[in-house]
């Protein structure tokens, strides 16, 4: 077993664990291949089980022979371990460092995890493109499922099955793919049942400096327009950034070649900038000492809230074009795997009530993130405590979840799930016992044999026992389009993630419990009253015809 | 001068009682403008929309108007901007320049009354008889409040010394002092304190006898001392038998207090007073606070600001820093009382601004009673109204010194709000209650917050001539209840220990953007839970009824029974009703921040609205919100499309599913 070599000291006694807002625990620290465990061997005291994969970075400090390791986790938690003995401390630290930065995906915990529950509904089979297409077919016959990417050669980051306009053949798709960054030709993202308008997504067109064009690409997206109708291309980049992209072979749709389309540029930041923002934000949240002024400055300087605002605004714009303007929309940025997906998935939450249910939201994440080729493995390799220069890490998915939370705050009765569901998804995207978020694309996941070798997150989440704590007690299905406010006054800091470990949640938990209680008690009474009423009615019929007053 | 005379004299100020074809501009979207008629009455500015279906009205009390501004002419006419003290901003566009000027002159005069008699509370005449009005003033009884605290007792009693307001004309008639203190000591101490505001009791903690006392600054200068004042403090300390010392808290920044010494005022010298621990807290003065709120209001009123503009504006206003400092002062005092069992004397300069804030914040932290509806009313009546917070000056009720205006009570209400955010289950009231109080502190609708002291109110016969706000709020208490309130927990919680990390202090959107409906959550958790609770209560009643009937039926099965099915069936729909109204919702101007430039780029703008919502307040602030919230509907269109082929015809907006689908239907 490879792990044994990395574990220099498997256990140390007399280790003291410090966590904010919790009593310190003294116990034995054990390192296994995938976990850091601290057990006090006393009843009723909580043990710490921490996935190595959850560790973002560590710091060592020594006072005499007492060593201290500060463990900073990807879920933003910071814990402190006091370890007696300098050598033990150094060993533990280097083991943690090695185990938390394993290069090989197949050594990750999901490949070793065996569920302690029976898998009733296999999450890997839950959201297949064929099923989604069946739904589409029931609404329109304008689209077909293409197998052009069967072997992932046309576009390595796309799934094997793609929904494209019926009249466009595979050959044209291949040509359009060669005109788009990474082969990501325009595909269907969402069909708006109410008016038949669609949202498509792609990567940037490869126009380059000499204004290359591709007839097939033009034909492909024009095929989605009704006669005489115009569509909108939402480029998630500013016009300046899009112009610069030309020099590197990228670009944007020239109006001359796409006469039926209007292009709108927005300003969603690139992913490396987002990562810096996350680091700054978390630094500000963890700094307990500073004054009011410094807090607001730092919050502002992180640009996090600005990013939330910009992403939400763009998604609202896309939704507005579709629902209010009755026009189809094509969304893309540069690669079409980050800001593009933020926009298309959020627009669906705004437009489609199905996406606001638990199953619907899971399906959305499968469709618009996992199958659409968001590189989770790369983006979530490091979180806010990464020391080194960021490579391709970026909190793209976290920002999406933050935006969903903002909409949830504004429409607290319109979502079947609650905040905990979003926080759980954040945690599992960064470190998990489940295989769902491993790999960067469908092709990679197939190669890793994830569906055979690991358990799907959905297999676990969808069990009634687990689901219960993710249900929103206030939920009332709402079939309307929900338009959030994107004004700075309306957007809040997501405390449930960013201040989660810096505050006591006693009072907030109490409030949540009270809310659940109020609603459950109401339902209980309703049932009681109904059953009594039935009982009364029954007695009456037994006792003869009802005498009306 | 009788009310009618005042009314007539005010009518003289109205140069222009009615202007036609005035535009009321919706600030969130210039395209939601309404055309209608503007009326000026002695008490209100009234705008009546011309809309054929719904005649929307806007009523603005003159006493709520903060300032009136004329802007440069636009293509439709002459804009007039009205800023209100409750943070509403109204923009009219008046076709004729002369009309605009006349309205401007009239409103400017009407919104700056020179005499108390001109205020609305003297002409406000709801349909109640004299006895009922007088009764309304008995709703709160401070004597009962002191006896709730456990006073008088063997150590504290009421002194009659200020019955005629001769010792201190800004203090109430009845004051609690240690029994051991003699009249000469009180008089001596009062002469050594600014404005005669000698140390007197504000809060008494039954459990450990510790007290919060309040006063103004001592006239110590650089070296003066006063034996009686020292005896007074000694007596206060001794009236708390368990403690060996007391705190004296000067809520001012040290520098300010030192500067006062040069003027013969200052602070207590620890060497002269036995067993005191002296402490500066550092809350800024009224001028700093006024400027700070002004900046905050500017930030809150920004139209589609960027996130950076908003956050930097919030920071530069310093508002939350001031709120934090007041909160920290309250925490210090409440901890001294509850945890150390030590009495505290609080003062600032005059002892009616910062002192009132800090004493009342500490009281809210210490005593669960002040976290109930009635308790907060009593607290405001005691620490603010009776102790001479200068409402008329601070709120600018009359035309006068602008430098006297300061949002001191706003800050107290905001501290309570910040606490409610941290302790959602420990307050009986919700934020609507705080906002309602805020509104009426400024509205001059009721007599409670008129004048600067109890003596002034007595001289002006406020109780004889005006109505009290408290019974009015109490009657509407269902609107002000916090559904999450857990009285037992609040009671047993003991001292509230709020967190004071900077991120615990938040921007109070519901107050500062109160009238910008598009900025608030479209569904309200609060309203939803309140409805569920209401329904639960009805279900409980129904359950009792059915159980009773079933019992009867069991006994007398032969008898026929009347069933009232209808009652319950109609109740089933209740659950979904508040949601329906809040769901109607239109998209915002999402392209607002877009940087233009490219030829192919155009702007998306908010469509015309079927009916603009208007807020009617004054007598019935509630009904307007409820009536209008479900009428909103709208369409987006691309305004720059000249062809018009793609812009939606207006009938589409009527069929707009967002407005006429009624959402969840459970029945």
PDB file of C-alpha atoms in Angstrom, chain B residues 549-640:
ATOM      1  CA  UNK B 549     -68.774  18.356  18.900  1.00  0.00           C
ATOM      2  CA  UNK B 550     -67.441  14.852  18.752  1.00  0.00           C
ATOM      3  CA  UNK B 551     -67.897  14.518  22.473  1.00  0.00           C
ATOM      4  CA  UNK B 552     -71.440  15.774  22.172  1.00  0.00           C
ATOM      5  CA  UNK B 553     -72.019  13.432  19.293  1.00  0.00           C
ATOM      6  CA  UNK B 554     -70.701  10.499  21.235  1.00  0.00           C
ATOM      7  CA  UNK B 555     -73.120  11.310  24.006  1.00  0.00           C
ATOM      8  CA  UNK B 556     -76.124  12.055  21.968  1.00  0.00           C
ATOM      9  CA  UNK B 557     -75.604  10.133  18.806  1.00  0.00           C
ATOM     10  CA  UNK B 558     -79.224  10.333  17.965  1.00  0.00           C
ATOM     11  CA  UNK B 559     -79.215  14.048  17.714  1.00  0.00           C
ATOM     12  CA  UNK B 560     -78.449  15.811  14.500  1.00  0.00           C
ATOM     13  CA  UNK B 561     -75.438  17.970  14.281  1.00  0.00           C
ATOM     14  CA  UNK B 562     -74.742  21.173  12.608  1.00  0.00           C
ATOM     15  CA  UNK B 563     -71.603  21.260  10.649  1.00  0.00           C
ATOM     16  CA  UNK B 564     -69.828  24.396   9.711  1.00  0.00           C
ATOM     17  CA  UNK B 565     -67.753  23.039   6.927  1.00  0.00           C
ATOM     18  CA  UNK B 566     -67.415  26.370   5.253  1.00  0.00           C
ATOM     19  CA  UNK B 567     -65.461  27.869   8.082  1.00  0.00           C
ATOM     20  CA  UNK B 568     -62.569  25.534   7.706  1.00  0.00           C
ATOM     21  CA  UNK B 569     -62.513  25.289   3.987  1.00  0.00           C
ATOM     22  CA  UNK B 570     -62.050  28.987   3.705  1.00  0.00           C
ATOM     23  CA  UNK B 571     -59.164  28.778   6.114  1.00  0.00           C
ATOM     24  CA  UNK B 572     -57.327  26.247   4.032  1.00  0.00           C
ATOM     25  CA  UNK B 573     -56.427  28.888   1.526  1.00  0.00           C
ATOM     26  CA  UNK B 574     -54.813  31.134   4.080  1.00  0.00           C
ATOM     27  CA  UNK B 575     -51.446  29.492   3.879  1.00  0.00           C
ATOM     28  CA  UNK B 576     -50.875  30.502   0.349  1.00  0.00           C
ATOM     29  CA  UNK B 577     -52.438  33.910   0.349  1.00  0.00           C
ATOM     30  CA  UNK B 578     -49.509  36.064   1.475  1.00  0.00           C
ATOM     31  CA  UNK B 579     -47.227  34.378  -0.980  1.00  0.00           C
ATOM     32  CA  UNK B 580     -49.429  35.210  -3.903  1.00  0.00           C
ATOM     33  CA  UNK B 581     -49.230  38.896  -3.391  1.00  0.00           C
ATOM     34  CA  UNK B 582     -45.523  38.903  -2.872  1.00  0.00           C
ATOM     35  CA  UNK B 583     -44.805  36.874  -5.948  1.00  0.00           C
ATOM     36  CA  UNK B 584     -45.734  39.448  -8.502  1.00  0.00           C
ATOM     37  CA  UNK B 585     -42.379  40.570  -9.571  1.00  0.00           C
ATOM     38  CA  UNK B 586     -40.694  42.223 -12.477  1.00  0.00           C
ATOM     39  CA  UNK B 587     -37.159  42.105 -13.723  1.00  0.00           C
ATOM     40  CA  UNK B 588     -34.875  44.983 -12.906  1.00  0.00           C
ATOM     41  CA  UNK B 589     -32.760  47.002 -15.215  1.00  0.00           C
ATOM     42  CA  UNK B 590     -30.132  44.291 -15.462  1.00  0.00           C
ATOM     43  CA  UNK B 591     -28.112  45.984 -18.129  1.00  0.00           C
ATOM     44  CA  UNK B 592     -27.637  49.149 -16.115  1.00  0.00           C
ATOM     45  CA  UNK B 593     -23.957  48.671 -15.444  1.00  0.00           C
ATOM     46  CA  UNK B 594     -23.140  47.853 -19.007  1.00  0.00           C
ATOM     47  CA  UNK B 595     -20.250  49.656 -20.610  1.00  0.00           C
ATOM     48  CA  UNK B 596     -21.351  50.638 -24.068  1.00  0.00           C
ATOM     49  CA  UNK B 597     -19.274  51.498 -27.062  1.00  0.00           C
ATOM     50  CA  UNK B 598     -19.556  48.733 -29.572  1.00  0.00           C
ATOM     51  CA  UNK B 599     -21.856  49.464 -32.471  1.00  0.00           C
ATOM     52  CA  UNK B 600     -23.870  46.383 -31.900  1.00  0.00           C
ATOM     53  CA  UNK B 601     -24.576  47.160 -28.340  1.00  0.00           C
ATOM     54  CA  UNK B 602     -27.773  48.609 -27.100  1.00  0.00           C
ATOM     55  CA  UNK B 603     -29.536  49.021 -23.895  1.00  0.00           C
ATOM     56  CA  UNK B 604     -32.332  47.103 -22.391  1.00  0.00           C
ATOM     57  CA  UNK B 605     -34.702  49.052 -20.321  1.00  0.00           C
ATOM     58  CA  UNK B 606     -37.427  48.369 -17.949  1.00  0.00           C
ATOM     59  CA  UNK B 607     -40.839  48.379 -19.530  1.00  0.00           C
ATOM     60  CA  UNK B 608     -43.772  50.475 -18.625  1.00  0.00           C
ATOM     61  CA  UNK B 609     -45.615  49.201 -15.709  1.00  0.00           C
ATOM     62  CA  UNK B 610     -49.303  48.627 -15.752  1.00  0.00           C
ATOM     63  CA  UNK B 611     -49.676  50.458 -12.512  1.00  0.00           C
ATOM     64  CA  UNK B 612     -47.004  52.074 -10.500  1.00  0.00           C
ATOM     65  CA  UNK B 613     -47.268  51.376  -6.872  1.00  0.00           C
ATOM     66  CA  UNK B 614     -47.649  54.285  -4.630  1.00  0.00           C
ATOM     67  CA  UNK B 615     -47.396  54.461  -1.001  1.00  0.00           C
ATOM     68  CA  UNK B 616     -50.145  56.027   0.872  1.00  0.00           C
ATOM     69  CA  UNK B 617     -49.279  56.700   4.404  1.00  0.00           C
ATOM     70  CA  UNK B 618     -50.322  58.842   7.223  1.00  0.00           C
ATOM     71  CA  UNK B 619     -53.513  57.370   8.511  1.00  0.00           C
ATOM     72  CA  UNK B 620     -53.271  53.987   6.937  1.00  0.00           C
ATOM     73  CA  UNK B 621     -49.761  53.065   5.963  1.00  0.00           C
ATOM     74  CA  UNK B 622     -50.550  49.395   5.931  1.00  0.00           C
ATOM     75  CA  UNK B 623     -53.331  49.181   3.490  1.00  0.00           C
ATOM     76  CA  UNK B 624     -51.387  50.847   0.749  1.00  0.00           C
ATOM     77  CA  UNK B 625     -48.614  48.308   0.821  1.00  0.00           C
ATOM     78  CA  UNK B 626     -50.978  45.423   0.736  1.00  0.00           C
ATOM     79  CA  UNK B 627     -53.180  46.909  -1.932  1.00  0.00           C
ATOM     80  CA  UNK B 628     -50.459  47.714  -4.325  1.00  0.00           C
ATOM     81  CA  UNK B 629     -48.061  44.891  -3.986  1.00  0.00           C
ATOM     82  CA  UNK B 630     -50.078  42.534  -6.093  1.00  0.00           C
ATOM     83  CA  UNK B 631     -50.850  44.949  -8.836  1.00  0.00           C
ATOM     84  CA  UNK B 632     -47.381  45.174 -10.120  1.00  0.00           C
ATOM     85  CA  UNK B 633     -46.797  43.733 -13.512  1.00  0.00           C
ATOM     86  CA  UNK B 634     -44.477  44.621 -16.239  1.00  0.00           C
ATOM     87  CA  UNK B 635     -42.745  43.800 -19.430  1.00  0.00           C
ATOM     88  CA  UNK B 636     -39.249  44.364 -20.565  1.00  0.00           C
ATOM     89  CA  UNK B 637     -38.644  45.780 -23.950  1.00  0.00           C
ATOM     90  CA  UNK B 638     -35.736  46.944 -25.930  1.00  0.00           C
ATOM     91  CA  UNK B 639     -36.248  50.629 -25.952  1.00  0.00           C
ATOM     92  CA  UNK B 640     -33.839  51.387 -28.715  1.00  0.00           C
TER      93      UNK B 640
END
